Amino acid sequence: MVSRVEGWTIFLNRFKIQEPIPVFWFASILLSLILSREVRFEIMEFIKRKEKIRLNRISNFYALQTFESYLREFNLSDKEIENHLSNIDLFINDYLLRYEVIAFHNGIHTVGGLCSL
């Protein structure tokens, strides 16, 4: 059994739609004609979450670039810099976005939860 949100993802993938936000107007019309109020709410929340994640990853990209230039000031080797960047990238682009969208500057408050796993 496929959930409603998974069904929407399958729909978007079938028609080769990469980002759901450009089809927001189309989706809202389609949803209002076909689906119940609860299902529309779930799908709209899914689309909003995807947009938040997309914007957050853009912000994270610039933060990683700034961090890389900061590390280069200390004349670290490329391997050390890559190691630090991959760790930070994993934390801010995977862990902080997994269950809820948390900006990297607010992510320090979640480190305690990460260490207690």
Coordinates of C-alpha atoms in Angstrom, one line a residue:
M1 CA 0.0 0.0 0.0
V2 CA 1.4 3.4 -1.0
S3 CA 0.9 6.4 1.2
R4 CA -0.6 9.5 -0.2
V5 CA 2.7 11.4 -0.1
E6 CA 4.5 8.6 -1.8
G7 CA 1.9 8.5 -4.4
W8 CA 2.5 12.2 -5.1
T9 CA 6.2 11.5 -5.4
I10 CA 5.6 8.7 -7.9
F11 CA 3.3 11.1 -9.8
L12 CA 6.0 13.8 -10.0
N13 CA 8.7 11.2 -11.0
R14 CA 6.5 9.7 -13.7
F15 CA 6.2 12.9 -15.5
K16 CA 9.9 13.8 -15.0
I17 CA 9.1 16.8 -12.8
Q18 CA 12.3 17.6 -10.9
E19 CA 11.1 20.3 -8.5
P20 CA 7.4 20.3 -7.4
I21 CA 7.3 24.0 -6.8
P22 CA 7.1 25.2 -10.4
V23 CA 4.0 23.1 -10.9
F24 CA 2.4 24.5 -7.7
W25 CA -0.4 26.2 -9.5
F26 CA -1.2 23.1 -11.5
A27 CA -1.0 20.9 -8.4
S28 CA -3.4 23.1 -6.4
I29 CA -6.0 23.0 -9.2
L30 CA -5.6 19.3 -9.7
L31 CA -5.8 18.6 -6.0
S32 CA -8.9 20.8 -5.5
L33 CA -10.7 18.9 -8.3
I34 CA -9.8 15.4 -7.3
L35 CA -8.7 15.0 -3.7
S36 CA -10.2 15.4 -0.3
R37 CA -9.3 18.2 2.0
E38 CA -7.0 16.1 4.2
V39 CA -5.1 14.7 1.2
R40 CA -4.7 18.2 -0.3
F41 CA -3.3 19.4 3.1
E42 CA -0.7 16.5 3.2
I43 CA 0.5 17.1 -0.3
M44 CA 0.7 20.8 0.1
E45 CA 2.8 20.3 3.3
F46 CA 5.0 17.9 1.4
I47 CA 5.6 20.5 -1.3
K48 CA 6.3 23.2 1.3
R49 CA 8.8 20.9 3.0
K50 CA 10.6 20.1 -0.3
E51 CA 10.9 23.9 -1.0
K52 CA 12.3 24.6 2.5
I53 CA 14.9 21.8 2.0
R54 CA 15.9 23.2 -1.4
L55 CA 16.4 26.7 0.0
N56 CA 18.2 25.3 3.0
R57 CA 20.7 23.3 0.8
I58 CA 21.4 26.5 -1.2
S59 CA 22.2 28.3 2.1
N60 CA 24.3 25.3 3.3
F61 CA 26.3 25.4 0.0
Y62 CA 27.4 28.9 0.7
A63 CA 28.2 28.1 4.3
L64 CA 30.4 25.2 3.2
Q65 CA 32.3 27.5 0.8
T66 CA 32.9 30.0 3.6
F67 CA 34.0 27.3 5.9
E68 CA 36.4 25.9 3.3
S69 CA 38.0 29.3 2.7
Y70 CA 38.3 29.6 6.5
L71 CA 40.2 26.3 6.7
R72 CA 42.5 27.2 3.9
E73 CA 43.7 30.2 5.9
F74 CA 45.3 27.8 8.3
N75 CA 47.3 26.0 5.5
L76 CA 45.6 22.6 6.2
S77 CA 46.2 19.9 3.6
D78 CA 43.6 19.2 1.0
K79 CA 42.8 15.9 2.6
E80 CA 42.1 17.4 6.0
I81 CA 39.9 20.1 4.5
E82 CA 38.0 17.5 2.5
N83 CA 37.5 15.4 5.7
H84 CA 36.2 18.4 7.7
L85 CA 33.9 19.5 4.8
S86 CA 32.5 16.0 4.3
N87 CA 31.7 15.7 8.0
I88 CA 30.0 19.1 8.1
D89 CA 28.2 18.4 4.8
L90 CA 26.8 15.2 6.2
F91 CA 25.6 16.9 9.4
I92 CA 23.9 20.0 7.8
N93 CA 22.6 18.3 4.6
D94 CA 21.5 15.0 6.0
Y95 CA 21.1 14.9 9.7
L96 CA 19.5 18.4 10.1
L97 CA 17.1 17.9 7.2
R98 CA 16.0 14.3 8.0
Y99 CA 13.0 14.8 10.3
E100 CA 12.5 18.5 10.2
V101 CA 14.2 21.3 8.4
I102 CA 16.7 22.9 10.7
A103 CA 19.1 25.7 9.5
F104 CA 22.8 25.0 10.0
H105 CA 23.2 27.9 12.4
N106 CA 20.4 26.4 14.6
G107 CA 21.9 22.9 14.3
I108 CA 24.3 23.2 17.2
H109 CA 21.3 22.7 19.6
T110 CA 20.8 19.2 18.0
V111 CA 24.3 17.9 18.6
G112 CA 23.3 16.5 22.0
G113 CA 20.7 14.3 20.3
L114 CA 23.3 13.2 17.8
C115 CA 25.8 12.2 20.4
S116 CA 23.2 10.3 22.5
L117 CA 22.4 7.9 19.6

